[in-house]
Amino acid sequence: MTAPAPPAVGGGTPVGRPAHPADRATDVGYRQLWAADPGAWRAAGSAWCGLSEPVARRAGELAADAAVLRAGWSGGAADAAGARLAALRTELMTVRPALVEADQVLAEFAGRLGVARARLAAAVTHAGAAGLRVDRQGRVTADPARAPATARSGAVVAEAGAAIRAALELAGAADPRSSAPGC
């Protein structure tokens, strides 16, 4: 499944502009941020957390099964089976905090991603309202047919580009923070 293309505002890609190696990183980040779905990250976290109850239920079933075995089975094999069931139960119970933590990390990442997407959308909307063009790679140029003279200045274009880059940097910072231990 492919994500929708990011919006082009005010006329699209400037014609005749050569590709610059630095544009590749911006292109990927801009497209990735437009395609990002914070709700999907939240749903993934909820799915991990949702496994917590079935895991707890299975651990309880193992404890009940062990009690039944102890009542009707004795000897070395019974002791070994009881120890193995106890170890399995312990393993199941130790995974529960990780499931909850996965939910928390993914929800936090989704929140940061949502903020970055909102800032990107606001920057693109603001640029369009000022008569600037934002192409599908996130590059900003003045649209001579639409922009007032003040918007044609390099400072206005640079300001709009900086707002887009700031949103991309915010999104870029969200990923390492979410993958850091103990975030």
Short mmCIF file of C-alpha atoms in Angstrom, two decimals:
data_model
loop_
_atom_site.label_atom_id
_atom_site.label_comp_id
_atom_site.label_asym_id
_atom_site.label_seq_id
_atom_site.Cartn_x
_atom_site.Cartn_y
_atom_site.Cartn_z
CA MET A 1 0.00 0.00 0.00
CA THR A 2 1.43 3.35 -0.98
CA ALA A 3 0.91 6.55 0.86
CA PRO A 4 -0.59 9.57 -0.83
CA ALA A 5 1.88 11.99 -2.34
CA PRO A 6 2.63 15.05 -0.25
CA PRO A 7 0.82 18.14 -1.42
CA ALA A 8 2.41 20.58 -3.79
CA VAL A 9 1.33 24.11 -3.01
CA GLY A 10 1.19 26.99 -5.42
CA GLY A 11 2.23 25.35 -8.66
CA GLY A 12 4.54 22.44 -7.91
CA THR A 13 8.16 21.74 -8.71
CA PRO A 14 10.30 24.60 -9.98
CA VAL A 15 11.26 23.88 -13.57
CA GLY A 16 14.90 23.51 -14.48
CA ARG A 17 16.25 23.34 -10.96
CA PRO A 18 19.08 20.78 -10.82
CA ALA A 19 18.91 18.16 -8.12
CA HIS A 20 21.21 18.85 -5.22
CA PRO A 21 22.61 15.98 -3.11
CA ALA A 22 21.31 17.63 0.07
CA ASP A 23 17.79 17.62 -1.41
CA ARG A 24 17.69 13.83 -1.23
CA ALA A 25 17.63 13.76 2.56
CA THR A 26 15.01 16.50 2.65
CA ASP A 27 12.98 14.73 -0.03
CA VAL A 28 12.90 11.50 1.95
CA GLY A 29 12.10 13.25 5.21
CA TYR A 30 9.39 15.43 3.70
CA ARG A 31 7.71 12.52 1.94
CA GLN A 32 8.08 10.29 4.99
CA LEU A 33 6.52 12.85 7.29
CA TRP A 34 3.55 13.41 4.98
CA ALA A 35 3.07 9.64 4.69
CA ALA A 36 3.47 8.98 8.42
CA ASP A 37 0.36 7.86 10.26
CA PRO A 38 0.55 8.57 14.00
CA GLY A 39 -2.71 6.66 14.50
CA ALA A 40 -1.11 3.51 13.11
CA TRP A 41 1.74 3.84 15.62
CA ARG A 42 -0.78 4.27 18.45
CA ALA A 43 -2.71 1.22 17.22
CA ALA A 44 0.48 -0.84 17.11
CA GLY A 45 1.24 0.14 20.71
CA SER A 46 -2.28 -0.75 21.78
CA ALA A 47 -1.93 -4.13 20.10
CA TRP A 48 1.24 -4.85 22.07
CA CYS A 49 -0.42 -3.75 25.29
CA GLY A 50 -3.49 -5.80 24.42
CA LEU A 51 -1.36 -8.93 24.60
CA SER A 52 -0.78 -8.33 28.30
CA GLU A 53 -4.11 -9.80 29.44
CA PRO A 54 -3.91 -12.99 27.32
CA VAL A 55 -0.36 -13.49 28.60
CA ALA A 56 -1.55 -13.09 32.21
CA ARG A 57 -4.45 -15.44 31.53
CA ARG A 58 -2.11 -18.08 30.10
CA ALA A 59 0.22 -17.72 33.08
CA GLY A 60 -2.75 -18.34 35.37
CA GLU A 61 -3.72 -21.40 33.34
CA LEU A 62 -0.20 -22.76 33.70
CA ALA A 63 -0.41 -22.31 37.48
CA ALA A 64 -3.75 -24.14 37.54
CA ASP A 65 -2.40 -26.94 35.34
CA ALA A 66 0.62 -27.31 37.62
CA ALA A 67 -1.67 -27.63 40.66
CA VAL A 68 -3.67 -30.39 38.92
CA LEU A 69 -0.45 -32.23 38.03
CA ARG A 70 0.91 -32.00 41.58
CA ALA A 71 -2.32 -33.49 42.93
CA GLY A 72 -2.13 -36.62 40.79
CA TRP A 73 1.54 -37.11 39.91
CA SER A 74 4.64 -37.57 42.02
CA GLY A 75 8.27 -38.43 41.57
CA GLY A 76 11.19 -36.95 39.69
CA ALA A 77 9.32 -36.47 36.40
CA ALA A 78 6.49 -34.68 38.21
CA ASP A 79 8.97 -32.40 39.95
CA ALA A 80 10.71 -31.64 36.63
CA ALA A 81 7.36 -30.93 34.92
CA GLY A 82 6.30 -28.67 37.81
CA ALA A 83 9.58 -26.77 37.64
CA ARG A 84 9.25 -26.33 33.89
CA LEU A 85 5.67 -25.06 34.19
CA ALA A 86 6.77 -22.63 36.91
CA ALA A 87 9.60 -21.38 34.69
CA LEU A 88 7.20 -20.88 31.77
CA ARG A 89 4.83 -18.97 34.01
CA THR A 90 7.67 -16.74 35.21
CA GLU A 91 8.74 -16.06 31.62
CA LEU A 92 5.21 -15.12 30.68
CA MET A 93 4.86 -12.76 33.62
CA THR A 94 8.18 -11.01 32.92
CA VAL A 95 7.09 -10.13 29.37
CA ARG A 96 4.04 -8.17 30.57
CA PRO A 97 5.93 -4.98 31.56
CA ALA A 98 7.67 -4.98 28.15
CA LEU A 99 4.28 -5.13 26.42
CA VAL A 100 3.06 -2.12 28.39
CA GLU A 101 6.32 -0.27 27.77
CA ALA A 102 6.04 -0.90 24.02
CA ASP A 103 2.61 0.73 24.11
CA GLN A 104 3.98 3.73 26.00
CA VAL A 105 6.96 4.20 23.68
CA LEU A 106 4.85 3.91 20.53
CA ALA A 107 2.20 6.29 21.90
CA GLU A 108 4.89 8.83 22.76
CA PHE A 109 6.41 8.47 19.29
CA ALA A 110 2.96 8.88 17.71
CA GLY A 111 2.44 12.05 19.72
CA ARG A 112 5.74 13.54 18.59
CA LEU A 113 5.06 12.51 15.03
CA GLY A 114 1.61 14.11 15.17
CA VAL A 115 3.08 17.38 16.40
CA ALA A 116 5.69 17.32 13.62
CA ARG A 117 3.04 16.61 10.98
CA ALA A 118 0.85 19.44 12.29
CA ARG A 119 3.78 21.84 12.16
CA LEU A 120 4.62 20.73 8.63
CA ALA A 121 1.02 21.19 7.51
CA ALA A 122 0.91 24.64 9.10
CA ALA A 123 4.19 25.65 7.43
CA VAL A 124 2.98 24.48 4.02
CA THR A 125 -0.38 26.21 4.47
CA HIS A 126 1.31 29.43 5.60
CA ALA A 127 3.67 29.32 2.61
CA GLY A 128 0.77 28.80 0.21
CA ALA A 129 -1.15 31.69 1.74
CA ALA A 130 1.91 33.91 1.27
CA GLY A 131 1.99 33.07 -2.43
CA LEU A 132 4.91 30.68 -2.21
CA ARG A 133 5.25 27.31 -3.88
CA VAL A 134 6.20 24.22 -1.92
CA ASP A 135 7.06 21.33 -4.20
CA ARG A 136 6.63 17.63 -3.45
CA GLN A 137 10.13 17.52 -1.99
CA GLY A 138 9.50 20.36 0.44
CA ARG A 139 11.47 23.02 -1.44
CA VAL A 140 10.03 26.53 -1.26
CA THR A 141 10.09 29.11 -4.06
CA ALA A 142 8.23 32.34 -4.74
CA ASP A 143 5.41 32.11 -7.26
CA PRO A 144 5.77 35.35 -9.24
CA ALA A 145 2.18 35.12 -10.47
CA ARG A 146 0.71 34.85 -6.96
CA ALA A 147 3.15 36.26 -4.47
CA PRO A 148 3.10 39.88 -3.42
CA ALA A 149 6.43 41.64 -3.78
CA THR A 150 7.25 41.06 -0.10
CA ALA A 151 6.82 37.29 -0.51
CA ARG A 152 9.24 37.26 -3.43
CA SER A 153 12.07 38.27 -1.15
CA GLY A 154 14.61 35.66 -0.25
CA ALA A 155 13.94 36.20 3.45
CA VAL A 156 10.28 35.17 3.18
CA VAL A 157 11.17 32.08 1.14
CA ALA A 158 13.95 31.23 3.59
CA GLU A 159 11.58 31.63 6.55
CA ALA A 160 9.06 29.24 5.00
CA GLY A 161 11.81 26.75 4.19
CA ALA A 162 13.11 27.00 7.76
CA ALA A 163 9.64 26.23 9.15
CA ILE A 164 9.43 23.11 6.96
CA ARG A 165 12.94 22.02 7.97
CA ALA A 166 12.07 22.57 11.64
CA ALA A 167 9.08 20.23 11.33
CA LEU A 168 11.27 17.63 9.60
CA GLU A 169 13.91 17.94 12.32
CA LEU A 170 11.25 17.50 15.00
CA ALA A 171 10.09 14.30 13.31
CA GLY A 172 13.68 13.14 12.89
CA ALA A 173 14.35 13.69 16.59
CA ALA A 174 11.27 11.66 17.57
CA ASP A 175 12.65 8.41 16.18
CA PRO A 176 15.96 8.23 18.10
CA ARG A 177 14.25 9.37 21.31
CA SER A 178 11.74 6.55 20.99
CA SER A 179 14.39 3.94 20.37
CA ALA A 180 16.65 5.03 23.22
CA PRO A 181 16.71 2.78 26.27
CA GLY A 182 14.71 4.16 29.13
CA CYS A 183 13.04 6.88 27.09
#
